[in-house]
């Protein structure tokens, strides 16, 4: 009984951990749904899969840190936190690449992808060797969110299709969630804090973005300029 009590005591932020794991499960399902069939636009499909898979990995590692390593200066905790930061970098890379493919012709889109990959490598070196502050990850990730939002908006203005509007709303919801997290708005300060609320908002946002992504990869004409 004593051992069980110690295990429970180590779960420092159960609300954050469980909602993070919820994001992980959702992203795993969405990634699987994208990969289970061959779409019309395979390259774009793979980028959306990378977006959800990397976001799920960040949530898995982040939830584990918040649940078991938040108050410990262990090597494993430090490794997991770096995994969080690197995974967020991959999510940003996927976002830049998706936006480039939706906004530009193939040649320009490839240039955007190359530049995004170079930036992602530089970001990785920073978070591995210099600074592991989460604000760096957010500063790196936020511009890609706005870039994809711009791409969804442009596609929606051309075609007026519901899934594209849903994707745009999902990205705006991500921004709203980040504001909630930044302002530390919580349902309850101890039992459902600002990070947990952000994760729930994020889950809804991912569903909306998934709807747009599935529509875009299934119908090539949906994103034609």
PDB file of C-alpha atoms in Angstrom:
ATOM      1  CA  UNK A   1       0.000   0.000   0.000  1.00  0.00           C
ATOM      2  CA  UNK A   2       2.897   2.318   0.767  1.00  0.00           C
ATOM      3  CA  UNK A   3       4.351   1.811  -2.696  1.00  0.00           C
ATOM      4  CA  UNK A   4       1.015   2.644  -4.307  1.00  0.00           C
ATOM      5  CA  UNK A   5       0.798   5.828  -2.261  1.00  0.00           C
ATOM      6  CA  UNK A   6       4.240   6.896  -3.399  1.00  0.00           C
ATOM      7  CA  UNK A   7       3.249   6.342  -7.056  1.00  0.00           C
ATOM      8  CA  UNK A   8       0.173   8.543  -6.700  1.00  0.00           C
ATOM      9  CA  UNK A   9       2.197  11.229  -4.904  1.00  0.00           C
ATOM     10  CA  UNK A  10       4.637  11.424  -7.800  1.00  0.00           C
ATOM     11  CA  UNK A  11       1.893  12.433 -10.255  1.00  0.00           C
ATOM     12  CA  UNK A  12       2.427  16.140  -9.745  1.00  0.00           C
ATOM     13  CA  UNK A  13      -0.102  17.574 -12.233  1.00  0.00           C
ATOM     14  CA  UNK A  14      -2.690  14.899 -13.079  1.00  0.00           C
ATOM     15  CA  UNK A  15      -4.958  17.309 -14.974  1.00  0.00           C
ATOM     16  CA  UNK A  16      -2.139  18.427 -17.272  1.00  0.00           C
ATOM     17  CA  UNK A  17      -0.787  14.908 -17.672  1.00  0.00           C
ATOM     18  CA  UNK A  18      -4.126  13.302 -18.538  1.00  0.00           C
ATOM     19  CA  UNK A  19      -5.163  16.028 -20.978  1.00  0.00           C
ATOM     20  CA  UNK A  20      -1.714  15.862 -22.595  1.00  0.00           C
ATOM     21  CA  UNK A  21      -2.154  12.121 -22.999  1.00  0.00           C
ATOM     22  CA  UNK A  22      -5.599  12.828 -24.457  1.00  0.00           C
ATOM     23  CA  UNK A  23      -3.956  15.019 -27.093  1.00  0.00           C
ATOM     24  CA  UNK A  24      -1.488  12.199 -27.762  1.00  0.00           C
ATOM     25  CA  UNK A  25      -4.263   9.659 -28.288  1.00  0.00           C
ATOM     26  CA  UNK A  26      -6.216  12.026 -30.532  1.00  0.00           C
ATOM     27  CA  UNK A  27      -3.163  12.822 -32.663  1.00  0.00           C
ATOM     28  CA  UNK A  28      -2.342   9.124 -33.006  1.00  0.00           C
ATOM     29  CA  UNK A  29      -5.867   8.425 -34.246  1.00  0.00           C
ATOM     30  CA  UNK A  30      -5.846  11.360 -36.659  1.00  0.00           C
ATOM     31  CA  UNK A  31      -2.437  10.347 -38.016  1.00  0.00           C
ATOM     32  CA  UNK A  32      -3.669   6.792 -38.513  1.00  0.00           C
ATOM     33  CA  UNK A  33      -6.792   7.980 -40.318  1.00  0.00           C
ATOM     34  CA  UNK A  34      -4.656  10.031 -42.690  1.00  0.00           C
ATOM     35  CA  UNK A  35      -2.251   7.184 -43.430  1.00  0.00           C
ATOM     36  CA  UNK A  36      -4.711   4.338 -43.828  1.00  0.00           C
ATOM     37  CA  UNK A  37      -5.602   5.124 -47.449  1.00  0.00           C
ATOM     38  CA  UNK A  38      -3.837   6.546 -50.493  1.00  0.00           C
ATOM     39  CA  UNK A  39      -5.059  10.110 -51.156  1.00  0.00           C
ATOM     40  CA  UNK A  40      -4.972  12.228 -54.287  1.00  0.00           C
ATOM     41  CA  UNK A  41      -2.180  14.367 -52.827  1.00  0.00           C
ATOM     42  CA  UNK A  42       0.247  12.043 -51.071  1.00  0.00           C
ATOM     43  CA  UNK A  43       2.887  14.667 -50.289  1.00  0.00           C
ATOM     44  CA  UNK A  44       0.381  16.951 -48.599  1.00  0.00           C
ATOM     45  CA  UNK A  45      -1.057  13.943 -46.728  1.00  0.00           C
ATOM     46  CA  UNK A  46       2.378  13.137 -45.332  1.00  0.00           C
ATOM     47  CA  UNK A  47       2.847  16.707 -44.134  1.00  0.00           C
ATOM     48  CA  UNK A  48      -0.475  16.698 -42.275  1.00  0.00           C
ATOM     49  CA  UNK A  49       0.495  13.326 -40.795  1.00  0.00           C
ATOM     50  CA  UNK A  50       3.810  14.826 -39.642  1.00  0.00           C
ATOM     51  CA  UNK A  51       1.957  17.743 -38.078  1.00  0.00           C
ATOM     52  CA  UNK A  52      -0.308  15.511 -36.006  1.00  0.00           C
ATOM     53  CA  UNK A  53       2.341  12.904 -35.194  1.00  0.00           C
ATOM     54  CA  UNK A  54       4.838  15.487 -33.965  1.00  0.00           C
ATOM     55  CA  UNK A  55       2.169  17.283 -31.942  1.00  0.00           C
ATOM     56  CA  UNK A  56       1.211  13.959 -30.372  1.00  0.00           C
ATOM     57  CA  UNK A  57       4.835  13.198 -29.523  1.00  0.00           C
ATOM     58  CA  UNK A  58       5.228  16.621 -27.908  1.00  0.00           C
ATOM     59  CA  UNK A  59       2.085  15.999 -25.844  1.00  0.00           C
ATOM     60  CA  UNK A  60       3.251  12.527 -24.780  1.00  0.00           C
ATOM     61  CA  UNK A  61       6.658  13.735 -23.627  1.00  0.00           C
ATOM     62  CA  UNK A  62       5.208  16.903 -22.113  1.00  0.00           C
ATOM     63  CA  UNK A  63       2.538  15.047 -20.170  1.00  0.00           C
ATOM     64  CA  UNK A  64       5.145  12.686 -18.781  1.00  0.00           C
ATOM     65  CA  UNK A  65       7.314  15.601 -17.654  1.00  0.00           C
ATOM     66  CA  UNK A  66       4.379  17.357 -15.986  1.00  0.00           C
ATOM     67  CA  UNK A  67       3.232  14.164 -14.330  1.00  0.00           C
ATOM     68  CA  UNK A  68       6.458  12.596 -13.145  1.00  0.00           C
ATOM     69  CA  UNK A  69       9.468  14.862 -13.598  1.00  0.00           C
ATOM     70  CA  UNK A  70       8.233  18.391 -12.887  1.00  0.00           C
ATOM     71  CA  UNK A  71      10.008  18.611  -9.532  1.00  0.00           C
ATOM     72  CA  UNK A  72      12.964  16.421 -10.324  1.00  0.00           C
ATOM     73  CA  UNK A  73      16.190  17.453 -11.961  1.00  0.00           C
ATOM     74  CA  UNK A  74      16.670  14.010 -13.488  1.00  0.00           C
ATOM     75  CA  UNK A  75      18.458  13.267 -16.725  1.00  0.00           C
ATOM     76  CA  UNK A  76      15.366  11.495 -18.089  1.00  0.00           C
ATOM     77  CA  UNK A  77      13.223  14.534 -17.401  1.00  0.00           C
ATOM     78  CA  UNK A  78      15.710  16.762 -19.225  1.00  0.00           C
ATOM     79  CA  UNK A  79      15.742  14.399 -22.209  1.00  0.00           C
ATOM     80  CA  UNK A  80      11.945  14.287 -22.346  1.00  0.00           C
ATOM     81  CA  UNK A  81      11.735  18.072 -22.247  1.00  0.00           C
ATOM     82  CA  UNK A  82      14.125  18.360 -25.162  1.00  0.00           C
ATOM     83  CA  UNK A  83      11.957  15.873 -27.043  1.00  0.00           C
ATOM     84  CA  UNK A  84       8.996  18.193 -26.428  1.00  0.00           C
ATOM     85  CA  UNK A  85      10.874  21.147 -27.875  1.00  0.00           C
ATOM     86  CA  UNK A  86      12.158  19.222 -30.895  1.00  0.00           C
ATOM     87  CA  UNK A  87       8.709  17.802 -31.630  1.00  0.00           C
ATOM     88  CA  UNK A  88       7.188  21.292 -31.557  1.00  0.00           C
ATOM     89  CA  UNK A  89       9.870  22.290 -34.059  1.00  0.00           C
ATOM     90  CA  UNK A  90       8.755  19.484 -36.377  1.00  0.00           C
ATOM     91  CA  UNK A  91       5.157  20.654 -36.053  1.00  0.00           C
ATOM     92  CA  UNK A  92       6.246  24.124 -37.145  1.00  0.00           C
ATOM     93  CA  UNK A  93       8.178  22.625 -40.074  1.00  0.00           C
ATOM     94  CA  UNK A  94       5.060  20.738 -41.175  1.00  0.00           C
ATOM     95  CA  UNK A  95       3.023  23.936 -40.914  1.00  0.00           C
ATOM     96  CA  UNK A  96       5.381  25.962 -43.097  1.00  0.00           C
ATOM     97  CA  UNK A  97       5.475  23.171 -45.663  1.00  0.00           C
ATOM     98  CA  UNK A  98       1.683  22.790 -45.750  1.00  0.00           C
ATOM     99  CA  UNK A  99       1.181  26.530 -46.144  1.00  0.00           C
ATOM    100  CA  UNK A 100       3.766  26.686 -48.908  1.00  0.00           C
ATOM    101  CA  UNK A 101       2.051  23.937 -50.887  1.00  0.00           C
ATOM    102  CA  UNK A 102      -1.344  25.580 -50.568  1.00  0.00           C
ATOM    103  CA  UNK A 103      -0.235  29.101 -51.416  1.00  0.00           C
ATOM    104  CA  UNK A 104       2.433  28.675 -54.083  1.00  0.00           C
ATOM    105  CA  UNK A 105       3.359  26.795 -57.208  1.00  0.00           C
ATOM    106  CA  UNK A 106       5.460  23.664 -56.767  1.00  0.00           C
ATOM    107  CA  UNK A 107       8.851  25.273 -57.285  1.00  0.00           C
ATOM    108  CA  UNK A 108       8.222  28.064 -54.779  1.00  0.00           C
ATOM    109  CA  UNK A 109       6.675  25.619 -52.337  1.00  0.00           C
ATOM    110  CA  UNK A 110       9.876  23.561 -52.414  1.00  0.00           C
ATOM    111  CA  UNK A 111      11.914  26.663 -51.632  1.00  0.00           C
ATOM    112  CA  UNK A 112       9.650  27.304 -48.631  1.00  0.00           C
ATOM    113  CA  UNK A 113      10.177  23.719 -47.460  1.00  0.00           C
ATOM    114  CA  UNK A 114      13.956  23.979 -47.758  1.00  0.00           C
ATOM    115  CA  UNK A 115      14.055  27.261 -45.857  1.00  0.00           C
ATOM    116  CA  UNK A 116      11.757  25.821 -43.195  1.00  0.00           C
ATOM    117  CA  UNK A 117      14.013  22.767 -42.839  1.00  0.00           C
ATOM    118  CA  UNK A 118      17.098  24.959 -42.421  1.00  0.00           C
ATOM    119  CA  UNK A 119      15.304  27.059 -39.817  1.00  0.00           C
ATOM    120  CA  UNK A 120      14.146  23.910 -38.024  1.00  0.00           C
ATOM    121  CA  UNK A 121      17.733  22.633 -37.860  1.00  0.00           C
ATOM    122  CA  UNK A 122      18.917  25.955 -36.409  1.00  0.00           C
ATOM    123  CA  UNK A 123      16.095  25.885 -33.873  1.00  0.00           C
ATOM    124  CA  UNK A 124      17.039  22.331 -32.893  1.00  0.00           C
ATOM    125  CA  UNK A 125      20.624  23.365 -32.219  1.00  0.00           C
ATOM    126  CA  UNK A 126      19.430  26.231 -30.027  1.00  0.00           C
ATOM    127  CA  UNK A 127      17.112  24.129 -27.867  1.00  0.00           C
ATOM    128  CA  UNK A 128      19.585  21.258 -27.577  1.00  0.00           C
ATOM    129  CA  UNK A 129      22.667  23.296 -26.723  1.00  0.00           C
ATOM    130  CA  UNK A 130      21.681  26.754 -25.514  1.00  0.00           C
ATOM    131  CA  UNK A 131      18.210  27.303 -24.076  1.00  0.00           C
ATOM    132  CA  UNK A 132      15.313  24.986 -23.260  1.00  0.00           C
ATOM    133  CA  UNK A 133      12.751  27.665 -22.402  1.00  0.00           C
ATOM    134  CA  UNK A 134       9.287  26.901 -23.741  1.00  0.00           C
ATOM    135  CA  UNK A 135       8.849  30.460 -25.010  1.00  0.00           C
ATOM    136  CA  UNK A 136      11.457  29.704 -27.664  1.00  0.00           C
ATOM    137  CA  UNK A 137       9.319  26.831 -28.944  1.00  0.00           C
ATOM    138  CA  UNK A 138       6.243  29.062 -29.001  1.00  0.00           C
ATOM    139  CA  UNK A 139       8.103  31.867 -30.786  1.00  0.00           C
ATOM    140  CA  UNK A 140       9.262  29.353 -33.384  1.00  0.00           C
ATOM    141  CA  UNK A 141       5.855  27.678 -33.754  1.00  0.00           C
ATOM    142  CA  UNK A 142       3.498  30.669 -33.797  1.00  0.00           C
ATOM    143  CA  UNK A 143       4.496  32.115 -37.214  1.00  0.00           C
ATOM    144  CA  UNK A 144       3.835  28.766 -38.893  1.00  0.00           C
ATOM    145  CA  UNK A 145       0.313  28.696 -37.415  1.00  0.00           C
ATOM    146  CA  UNK A 146      -0.445  32.102 -38.892  1.00  0.00           C
ATOM    147  CA  UNK A 147       1.084  31.021 -42.206  1.00  0.00           C
ATOM    148  CA  UNK A 148      -1.190  27.972 -42.445  1.00  0.00           C
ATOM    149  CA  UNK A 149      -4.141  30.132 -41.377  1.00  0.00           C
ATOM    150  CA  UNK A 150      -3.344  32.486 -44.265  1.00  0.00           C
ATOM    151  CA  UNK A 151      -3.229  29.509 -46.641  1.00  0.00           C
ATOM    152  CA  UNK A 152      -6.586  28.184 -45.405  1.00  0.00           C
ATOM    153  CA  UNK A 153      -8.102  31.652 -45.692  1.00  0.00           C
ATOM    154  CA  UNK A 154      -6.864  32.035 -49.270  1.00  0.00           C
ATOM    155  CA  UNK A 155      -8.206  28.587 -50.196  1.00  0.00           C
ATOM    156  CA  UNK A 156     -11.571  29.328 -48.546  1.00  0.00           C
ATOM    157  CA  UNK A 157     -11.913  32.660 -50.362  1.00  0.00           C
ATOM    158  CA  UNK A 158     -11.387  30.857 -53.663  1.00  0.00           C
ATOM    159  CA  UNK A 159     -13.680  27.915 -53.099  1.00  0.00           C
ATOM    160  CA  UNK A 160     -16.020  28.716 -50.161  1.00  0.00           C
ATOM    161  CA  UNK A 161     -15.841  25.121 -48.913  1.00  0.00           C
ATOM    162  CA  UNK A 162     -16.886  24.272 -45.360  1.00  0.00           C
ATOM    163  CA  UNK A 163     -13.872  22.111 -44.417  1.00  0.00           C
ATOM    164  CA  UNK A 164     -11.496  24.947 -45.297  1.00  0.00           C
ATOM    165  CA  UNK A 165     -13.408  27.311 -43.039  1.00  0.00           C
ATOM    166  CA  UNK A 166     -13.323  24.676 -40.306  1.00  0.00           C
ATOM    167  CA  UNK A 167      -9.547  24.445 -40.638  1.00  0.00           C
ATOM    168  CA  UNK A 168      -9.204  28.220 -40.416  1.00  0.00           C
ATOM    169  CA  UNK A 169     -11.372  28.294 -37.298  1.00  0.00           C
ATOM    170  CA  UNK A 170      -9.276  25.484 -35.833  1.00  0.00           C
ATOM    171  CA  UNK A 171      -6.082  27.487 -36.282  1.00  0.00           C
ATOM    172  CA  UNK A 172      -7.686  30.575 -34.752  1.00  0.00           C
ATOM    173  CA  UNK A 173      -8.761  28.374 -31.864  1.00  0.00           C
ATOM    174  CA  UNK A 174      -5.135  27.302 -31.410  1.00  0.00           C
ATOM    175  CA  UNK A 175      -4.182  30.956 -31.098  1.00  0.00           C
ATOM    176  CA  UNK A 176      -6.985  31.504 -28.579  1.00  0.00           C
ATOM    177  CA  UNK A 177      -5.762  28.480 -26.608  1.00  0.00           C
ATOM    178  CA  UNK A 178      -2.231  29.859 -26.537  1.00  0.00           C
ATOM    179  CA  UNK A 179      -3.596  33.138 -25.172  1.00  0.00           C
ATOM    180  CA  UNK A 180      -5.527  31.230 -22.503  1.00  0.00           C
ATOM    181  CA  UNK A 181      -2.335  29.422 -21.555  1.00  0.00           C
ATOM    182  CA  UNK A 182      -0.270  32.597 -21.539  1.00  0.00           C
ATOM    183  CA  UNK A 183      -2.791  34.471 -19.374  1.00  0.00           C
ATOM    184  CA  UNK A 184      -3.043  31.425 -17.076  1.00  0.00           C
ATOM    185  CA  UNK A 185      -6.832  31.223 -17.384  1.00  0.00           C
ATOM    186  CA  UNK A 186      -7.975  28.086 -15.559  1.00  0.00           C
ATOM    187  CA  UNK A 187     -11.193  26.223 -14.809  1.00  0.00           C
ATOM    188  CA  UNK A 188      -9.711  25.547 -11.364  1.00  0.00           C
ATOM    189  CA  UNK A 189      -6.187  26.538 -10.261  1.00  0.00           C
ATOM    190  CA  UNK A 190      -5.491  23.157  -8.658  1.00  0.00           C
ATOM    191  CA  UNK A 191      -7.695  20.604 -10.414  1.00  0.00           C
ATOM    192  CA  UNK A 192      -7.892  21.945 -13.981  1.00  0.00           C
ATOM    193  CA  UNK A 193      -5.287  24.607 -14.578  1.00  0.00           C
ATOM    194  CA  UNK A 194      -4.462  26.773 -17.598  1.00  0.00           C
ATOM    195  CA  UNK A 195      -2.326  24.085 -19.230  1.00  0.00           C
ATOM    196  CA  UNK A 196      -5.109  21.503 -18.973  1.00  0.00           C
ATOM    197  CA  UNK A 197      -7.632  23.945 -20.447  1.00  0.00           C
ATOM    198  CA  UNK A 198      -5.222  24.717 -23.276  1.00  0.00           C
ATOM    199  CA  UNK A 199      -4.974  21.017 -24.081  1.00  0.00           C
ATOM    200  CA  UNK A 200      -8.756  20.657 -24.320  1.00  0.00           C
ATOM    201  CA  UNK A 201      -8.950  23.672 -26.636  1.00  0.00           C
ATOM    202  CA  UNK A 202      -6.107  22.186 -28.650  1.00  0.00           C
ATOM    203  CA  UNK A 203      -7.980  18.900 -29.069  1.00  0.00           C
ATOM    204  CA  UNK A 204     -10.982  20.677 -30.583  1.00  0.00           C
ATOM    205  CA  UNK A 205      -8.697  22.724 -32.814  1.00  0.00           C
ATOM    206  CA  UNK A 206      -6.917  19.617 -34.099  1.00  0.00           C
ATOM    207  CA  UNK A 207     -10.224  18.040 -35.101  1.00  0.00           C
ATOM    208  CA  UNK A 208     -11.093  21.110 -37.172  1.00  0.00           C
ATOM    209  CA  UNK A 209      -7.665  21.212 -38.810  1.00  0.00           C
ATOM    210  CA  UNK A 210      -7.936  17.483 -39.531  1.00  0.00           C
ATOM    211  CA  UNK A 211     -11.232  18.054 -41.321  1.00  0.00           C
ATOM    212  CA  UNK A 212      -9.581  20.619 -43.586  1.00  0.00           C
ATOM    213  CA  UNK A 213      -6.523  18.450 -44.143  1.00  0.00           C
ATOM    214  CA  UNK A 214      -8.540  15.385 -45.094  1.00  0.00           C
ATOM    215  CA  UNK A 215     -10.544  17.473 -47.545  1.00  0.00           C
ATOM    216  CA  UNK A 216      -7.451  18.986 -49.145  1.00  0.00           C
ATOM    217  CA  UNK A 217      -5.561  15.747 -49.647  1.00  0.00           C
ATOM    218  CA  UNK A 218      -8.614  13.969 -51.051  1.00  0.00           C
ATOM    219  CA  UNK A 219      -9.577  16.633 -53.605  1.00  0.00           C
ATOM    220  CA  UNK A 220      -6.712  18.229 -55.565  1.00  0.00           C
ATOM    221  CA  UNK A 221      -8.980  20.924 -56.963  1.00  0.00           C
ATOM    222  CA  UNK A 222      -9.795  22.130 -53.454  1.00  0.00           C
ATOM    223  CA  UNK A 223      -6.444  23.895 -53.149  1.00  0.00           C
ATOM    224  CA  UNK A 224      -5.813  24.882 -56.742  1.00  0.00           C
ATOM    225  CA  UNK A 225      -4.944  28.501 -57.147  1.00  0.00           C
TER     226      UNK A 225
END
